[in-house]
Amino acid sequence: MNGPDFQKTELIPVIAQDEASGTVLMLAYMNQTAYEETLRTGRVCYYSRSRQKLWRKGEESGNVQELKSLYFDCDADTLLVKVNQIGGAACHEGYQSCFFRRVDPASGNVTVEGERVFDPKVVYGKK
Amino acid sequence: MNGPDFQKTELIPVIAQDEASGTVLMLAYMNQTAYEETLRTGRVCYYSRSRQKLWRKGEESGNVQELKSLYFDCDADTLLVKVNQIGGAACHEGYQSCFFRRVDPASGNVTVEGERVFDPKVVYGKK
């Protein structure tokens, strides 16, 4: 296998992990164009399913993801990118990780883990 | 938000991360039934897209995943489970992580990172 198989599925899920801390930051998707741009530029580019176009992570907030290493899985249908997250936060809600809501299995209660690194209103303006 | 939104999408991608080392082990999917079973039993249960049925990870190999904590993301459409991976390997090819193939961005060359923890032929028999 030479890389992810975009013949199998046009959009491939991509796990972004902070290289330094090991924190899982987010999950997004790439098409082949986004994948090739990521390899070429060293900055992570996704494909936005909602906007249906390339999504250069951080293009608005400045919080780009510098690619440190890239892996694909045994089925060639998922990617793992290890990144340096500029700004310290990957989530548009201002948290380091998009996975800041934890479920307690016994009670079903949800708690927030982690603190806001930035205020989304300031970074993205009033939208 | 109280948890992942299975109304939005029937199958939700789930990132499994080794709790102790922080290694990202694999990506699989859950439907609502698999999710509820995982919370109830404390063992990770996925939904196999290829076999179209519940997939109790490790049911054949014995390499079950003990649930340590569970998170959902800001869009409520992805899960992160932190687990204790029994047997030390999540990948059916015998590696700790399914993401054992690394792509070099400059050359496109693929190298294998990590060593086999088990021999798939022994664990799964001749199939």
Tab-separated table of C-alpha atoms in Angstrom:
chain	number	residue	atom	x	y	z
A	1	MET	CA	0.000	0.000	0.000
A	2	ASN	CA	1.317	3.395	-0.979
A	3	GLY	CA	-1.208	5.554	0.839
A	4	PRO	CA	-4.889	6.078	1.532
A	5	ASP	CA	-7.282	4.626	-1.034
A	6	PHE	CA	-9.479	7.412	-2.396
A	7	GLN	CA	-10.940	4.980	-4.922
A	8	LYS	CA	-12.580	3.120	-2.054
A	9	THR	CA	-14.107	6.229	-0.552
A	10	GLU	CA	-13.898	9.793	-1.795
A	11	LEU	CA	-13.727	11.329	1.667
A	12	ILE	CA	-11.410	9.803	4.216
A	13	PRO	CA	-11.639	10.554	7.937
A	14	VAL	CA	-8.529	12.170	9.390
A	15	ILE	CA	-7.604	12.117	13.057
A	16	ALA	CA	-5.476	15.084	14.093
A	17	GLN	CA	-3.271	14.508	17.119
A	18	ASP	CA	-1.033	17.033	18.842
A	19	GLU	CA	2.465	15.725	18.300
A	20	ALA	CA	3.908	17.074	21.541
A	21	SER	CA	1.198	16.150	24.047
A	22	GLY	CA	-0.481	13.238	22.279
A	23	THR	CA	-3.870	14.906	22.729
A	24	VAL	CA	-6.400	13.947	20.077
A	25	LEU	CA	-7.510	17.305	18.701
A	26	MET	CA	-10.240	16.662	16.146
A	27	LEU	CA	-11.593	14.522	13.353
A	28	ALA	CA	-12.179	15.898	9.880
A	29	TYR	CA	-12.090	14.646	6.288
A	30	MET	CA	-9.817	14.846	3.275
A	31	ASN	CA	-10.412	14.191	-0.369
A	32	GLN	CA	-7.488	13.415	-2.633
A	33	THR	CA	-6.855	17.077	-3.450
A	34	ALA	CA	-6.746	18.029	0.229
A	35	TYR	CA	-4.420	15.113	0.932
A	36	GLU	CA	-2.008	16.092	-1.809
A	37	GLU	CA	-2.026	19.730	-0.764
A	38	THR	CA	-1.271	18.703	2.824
A	39	LEU	CA	1.737	16.663	1.744
A	40	ARG	CA	2.961	19.389	-0.581
A	41	THR	CA	2.583	22.382	1.738
A	42	GLY	CA	3.177	20.831	5.165
A	43	ARG	CA	0.016	22.519	6.410
A	44	VAL	CA	-3.058	20.434	7.028
A	45	CYS	CA	-5.845	20.951	4.514
A	46	TYR	CA	-9.191	19.213	4.967
A	47	TYR	CA	-12.314	18.985	2.847
A	48	SER	CA	-15.301	20.596	4.517
A	49	ARG	CA	-18.378	18.426	4.082
A	50	SER	CA	-20.742	21.226	5.093
A	51	ARG	CA	-19.184	23.867	2.825
A	52	GLN	CA	-18.202	21.337	0.162
A	53	LYS	CA	-14.802	22.843	-0.484
A	54	LEU	CA	-11.207	22.655	0.642
A	55	TRP	CA	-10.738	23.808	4.193
A	56	ARG	CA	-7.300	25.084	4.999
A	57	LYS	CA	-7.481	24.691	8.752
A	58	GLY	CA	-6.726	28.029	10.385
A	59	GLU	CA	-7.346	30.091	7.249
A	60	GLU	CA	-9.652	32.345	9.239
A	61	SER	CA	-8.407	32.032	12.814
A	62	GLY	CA	-4.714	31.774	11.996
A	63	ASN	CA	-4.607	28.548	14.017
A	64	VAL	CA	-3.057	26.437	11.296
A	65	GLN	CA	-1.820	22.890	11.779
A	66	GLU	CA	1.773	22.239	10.822
A	67	LEU	CA	2.164	18.677	9.629
A	68	LYS	CA	4.729	16.704	11.611
A	69	SER	CA	3.968	13.196	10.382
A	70	LEU	CA	1.250	11.313	8.533
A	71	TYR	CA	0.029	7.726	8.813
A	72	PHE	CA	-2.682	5.656	7.148
A	73	ASP	CA	-4.350	2.638	8.666
A	74	CYS	CA	-4.365	-1.048	7.786
A	75	ASP	CA	-7.517	-0.651	5.670
A	76	ALA	CA	-6.118	2.445	3.915
A	77	ASP	CA	-9.345	4.282	4.677
A	78	THR	CA	-8.382	6.457	7.636
A	79	LEU	CA	-5.547	8.920	8.204
A	80	LEU	CA	-3.709	10.052	11.305
A	81	VAL	CA	-1.831	13.343	11.190
A	82	LYS	CA	0.452	14.434	13.977
A	83	VAL	CA	0.581	18.213	14.057
A	84	ASN	CA	1.827	21.301	15.742
A	85	GLN	CA	-1.370	23.222	16.451
A	86	ILE	CA	-0.618	26.926	16.172
A	87	GLY	CA	-2.521	28.923	18.773
A	88	GLY	CA	-2.843	25.880	21.005
A	89	ALA	CA	-6.478	25.201	20.169
A	90	ALA	CA	-8.010	23.158	17.367
A	91	CYS	CA	-11.657	23.547	18.314
A	92	HIS	CA	-13.727	26.445	17.005
A	93	GLU	CA	-15.205	26.683	20.494
A	94	GLY	CA	-11.772	27.678	21.785
A	95	TYR	CA	-10.717	24.431	23.422
A	96	GLN	CA	-7.462	22.612	22.671
A	97	SER	CA	-9.414	19.558	21.585
A	98	CYS	CA	-12.866	19.206	20.059
A	99	PHE	CA	-13.343	16.281	22.470
A	100	PHE	CA	-13.849	18.367	25.585
A	101	ARG	CA	-17.178	16.848	26.609
A	102	ARG	CA	-16.898	13.706	28.671
A	103	VAL	CA	-19.709	11.256	29.327
A	104	ASP	CA	-19.898	9.420	32.621
A	105	PRO	CA	-20.942	5.873	31.684
A	106	ALA	CA	-22.819	5.194	34.907
A	107	SER	CA	-24.929	8.339	35.101
A	108	GLY	CA	-24.827	9.607	31.519
A	109	ASN	CA	-23.802	12.999	32.886
A	110	VAL	CA	-21.691	15.225	30.653
A	111	THR	CA	-18.853	17.314	32.047
A	112	VAL	CA	-16.487	19.733	30.331
A	113	GLU	CA	-12.796	18.890	30.544
A	114	GLY	CA	-10.132	21.428	29.735
A	115	GLU	CA	-10.240	25.180	29.574
A	116	ARG	CA	-10.861	27.641	26.794
A	117	VAL	CA	-7.622	28.718	25.132
A	118	PHE	CA	-9.322	31.489	23.195
A	119	ASP	CA	-12.652	33.248	23.053
A	120	PRO	CA	-14.379	32.274	19.805
A	121	LYS	CA	-16.149	35.644	19.607
A	122	VAL	CA	-12.841	37.441	19.475
A	123	VAL	CA	-11.183	35.075	17.006
A	124	TYR	CA	-14.051	34.626	14.577
A	125	GLY	CA	-15.908	37.886	15.137
A	126	LYS	CA	-19.649	38.140	15.529
A	127	LYS	CA	-21.090	35.494	13.290
B	1	MET	CA	-25.585	18.346	24.502
B	2	ASN	CA	-26.004	15.052	26.305
B	3	GLY	CA	-24.035	12.829	23.964
B	4	PRO	CA	-23.432	11.909	20.346
B	5	ASP	CA	-26.283	12.671	17.971
B	6	PHE	CA	-27.353	9.466	16.251
B	7	GLN	CA	-30.259	11.332	14.652
B	8	LYS	CA	-27.764	13.301	12.590
B	9	THR	CA	-25.917	10.230	11.394
B	10	GLU	CA	-26.651	6.610	12.147
B	11	LEU	CA	-23.011	5.552	12.283
B	12	ILE	CA	-20.576	7.700	14.217
B	13	PRO	CA	-16.805	7.407	13.832
B	14	VAL	CA	-15.004	6.445	17.033
B	15	ILE	CA	-11.332	7.096	17.697
B	16	ALA	CA	-9.795	4.605	20.122
B	17	GLN	CA	-6.778	5.863	22.033
B	18	ASP	CA	-4.625	3.914	24.453
B	19	GLU	CA	-5.183	5.598	27.789
B	20	ALA	CA	-1.726	4.903	29.183
B	21	SER	CA	0.502	5.767	26.214
B	22	GLY	CA	-1.726	8.163	24.283
B	23	THR	CA	-1.205	6.123	21.117
B	24	VAL	CA	-4.080	6.374	18.661
B	25	LEU	CA	-5.044	2.749	18.093
B	26	MET	CA	-7.776	2.680	15.474
B	27	LEU	CA	-10.895	4.221	14.051
B	28	ALA	CA	-14.164	2.334	13.871
B	29	TYR	CA	-17.887	3.113	14.017
B	30	MET	CA	-20.735	2.855	16.496
B	31	ASN	CA	-24.466	2.939	16.062
B	32	GLN	CA	-26.670	3.808	18.999
B	33	THR	CA	-26.941	0.199	20.153
B	34	ALA	CA	-23.161	-0.253	20.147
B	35	TYR	CA	-22.764	3.014	22.021
B	36	GLU	CA	-25.227	2.040	24.717
B	37	GLU	CA	-23.688	-1.407	25.093
B	38	THR	CA	-20.245	0.166	25.480
B	39	LEU	CA	-21.463	2.439	28.267
B	40	ARG	CA	-23.334	-0.384	29.983
B	41	THR	CA	-20.641	-3.054	29.844
B	42	GLY	CA	-17.435	-0.991	30.004
B	43	ARG	CA	-16.114	-2.931	27.008
B	44	VAL	CA	-15.939	-1.221	23.654
B	45	CYS	CA	-18.493	-2.446	21.131
B	46	TYR	CA	-18.438	-1.141	17.563
B	47	TYR	CA	-20.706	-1.607	14.587
B	48	SER	CA	-18.973	-3.394	11.732
B	49	ARG	CA	-19.857	-1.730	8.443
B	50	SER	CA	-18.597	-4.683	6.396
B	51	ARG	CA	-20.400	-7.351	8.422
B	52	GLN	CA	-23.335	-5.067	9.246
B	53	LYS	CA	-23.589	-6.160	12.838
B	54	LEU	CA	-22.337	-5.358	16.308
B	55	TRP	CA	-18.646	-5.961	16.678
B	56	ARG	CA	-17.503	-6.650	20.210
B	57	LYS	CA	-13.864	-5.792	19.731
B	58	GLY	CA	-11.757	-8.751	20.783
B	59	GLU	CA	-14.606	-11.264	20.670
B	60	GLU	CA	-12.435	-13.538	18.534
B	61	SER	CA	-8.880	-12.597	19.491
B	62	GLY	CA	-9.547	-11.944	23.172
B	63	ASN	CA	-7.990	-8.504	22.734
B	64	VAL	CA	-10.900	-6.573	24.164
B	65	GLN	CA	-10.840	-2.854	24.886
B	66	GLU	CA	-11.715	-1.844	28.427
B	67	LEU	CA	-13.366	1.546	28.436
B	68	LYS	CA	-11.563	4.091	30.583
B	69	SER	CA	-13.294	7.279	29.453
B	70	LEU	CA	-15.497	8.513	26.646
B	71	TYR	CA	-15.785	11.898	24.947
B	72	PHE	CA	-17.833	13.341	22.105
B	73	ASP	CA	-16.823	16.282	19.973
B	74	CYS	CA	-18.199	19.782	19.531
B	75	ASP	CA	-20.393	18.686	16.617
B	76	ALA	CA	-21.629	15.614	18.517
B	77	ASP	CA	-20.776	13.471	15.514
B	78	THR	CA	-17.499	11.841	16.555
B	79	LEU	CA	-16.474	9.887	19.643
B	80	LEU	CA	-13.156	9.425	21.392
B	81	VAL	CA	-12.735	6.433	23.686
B	82	LYS	CA	-9.721	6.031	25.911
B	83	VAL	CA	-9.124	2.371	26.521
B	84	ASN	CA	-6.978	-0.291	28.050
B	85	GLN	CA	-6.158	-2.505	25.093
B	86	ILE	CA	-5.891	-6.073	26.332
B	87	GLY	CA	-3.125	-7.975	24.546
B	88	GLY	CA	-1.361	-4.727	23.688
B	89	ALA	CA	-2.439	-4.669	20.045
B	90	ALA	CA	-5.565	-3.238	18.446
B	91	CYS	CA	-4.742	-4.002	14.814
B	92	HIS	CA	-5.758	-7.299	13.232
B	93	GLU	CA	-2.336	-7.298	11.589
B	94	GLY	CA	-0.751	-7.631	15.029
B	95	TYR	CA	0.473	-4.082	15.561
B	96	GLN	CA	-0.375	-1.955	18.580
B	97	SER	CA	-1.962	0.645	16.316
B	98	CYS	CA	-3.670	0.318	12.949
B	99	PHE	CA	-1.711	3.433	11.950
B	100	PHE	CA	1.627	1.727	11.517
B	101	ARG	CA	2.285	2.898	7.953
B	102	ARG	CA	3.903	6.292	7.693
B	103	VAL	CA	4.092	8.386	4.553
B	104	ASP	CA	7.085	10.600	3.927
B	105	PRO	CA	5.616	13.812	2.483
B	106	ALA	CA	8.637	14.640	0.336
B	107	SER	CA	9.171	11.280	-1.345
B	108	GLY	CA	5.799	9.577	-0.865
B	109	ASN	CA	7.667	6.576	0.519
B	110	VAL	CA	5.861	4.391	3.035
B	111	THR	CA	7.654	2.917	6.028
B	112	VAL	CA	6.387	0.643	8.779
B	113	GLU	CA	6.655	2.001	12.317
B	114	GLY	CA	6.335	-0.261	15.329
B	115	GLU	CA	6.678	-3.980	15.708
B	116	ARG	CA	4.234	-6.822	15.603
B	117	VAL	CA	2.882	-7.649	19.058
B	118	PHE	CA	1.276	-10.862	17.874
B	119	ASP	CA	1.201	-13.059	14.804
B	120	PRO	CA	-2.232	-12.760	13.168
B	121	LYS	CA	-2.040	-16.338	11.876
B	122	VAL	CA	-1.777	-17.663	15.419
B	123	VAL	CA	-4.456	-15.433	16.881
B	124	TYR	CA	-7.042	-15.699	14.129
B	125	GLY	CA	-6.139	-19.085	12.692
B	126	LYS	CA	-5.920	-19.838	9.017
B	127	LYS	CA	-8.530	-17.716	7.355
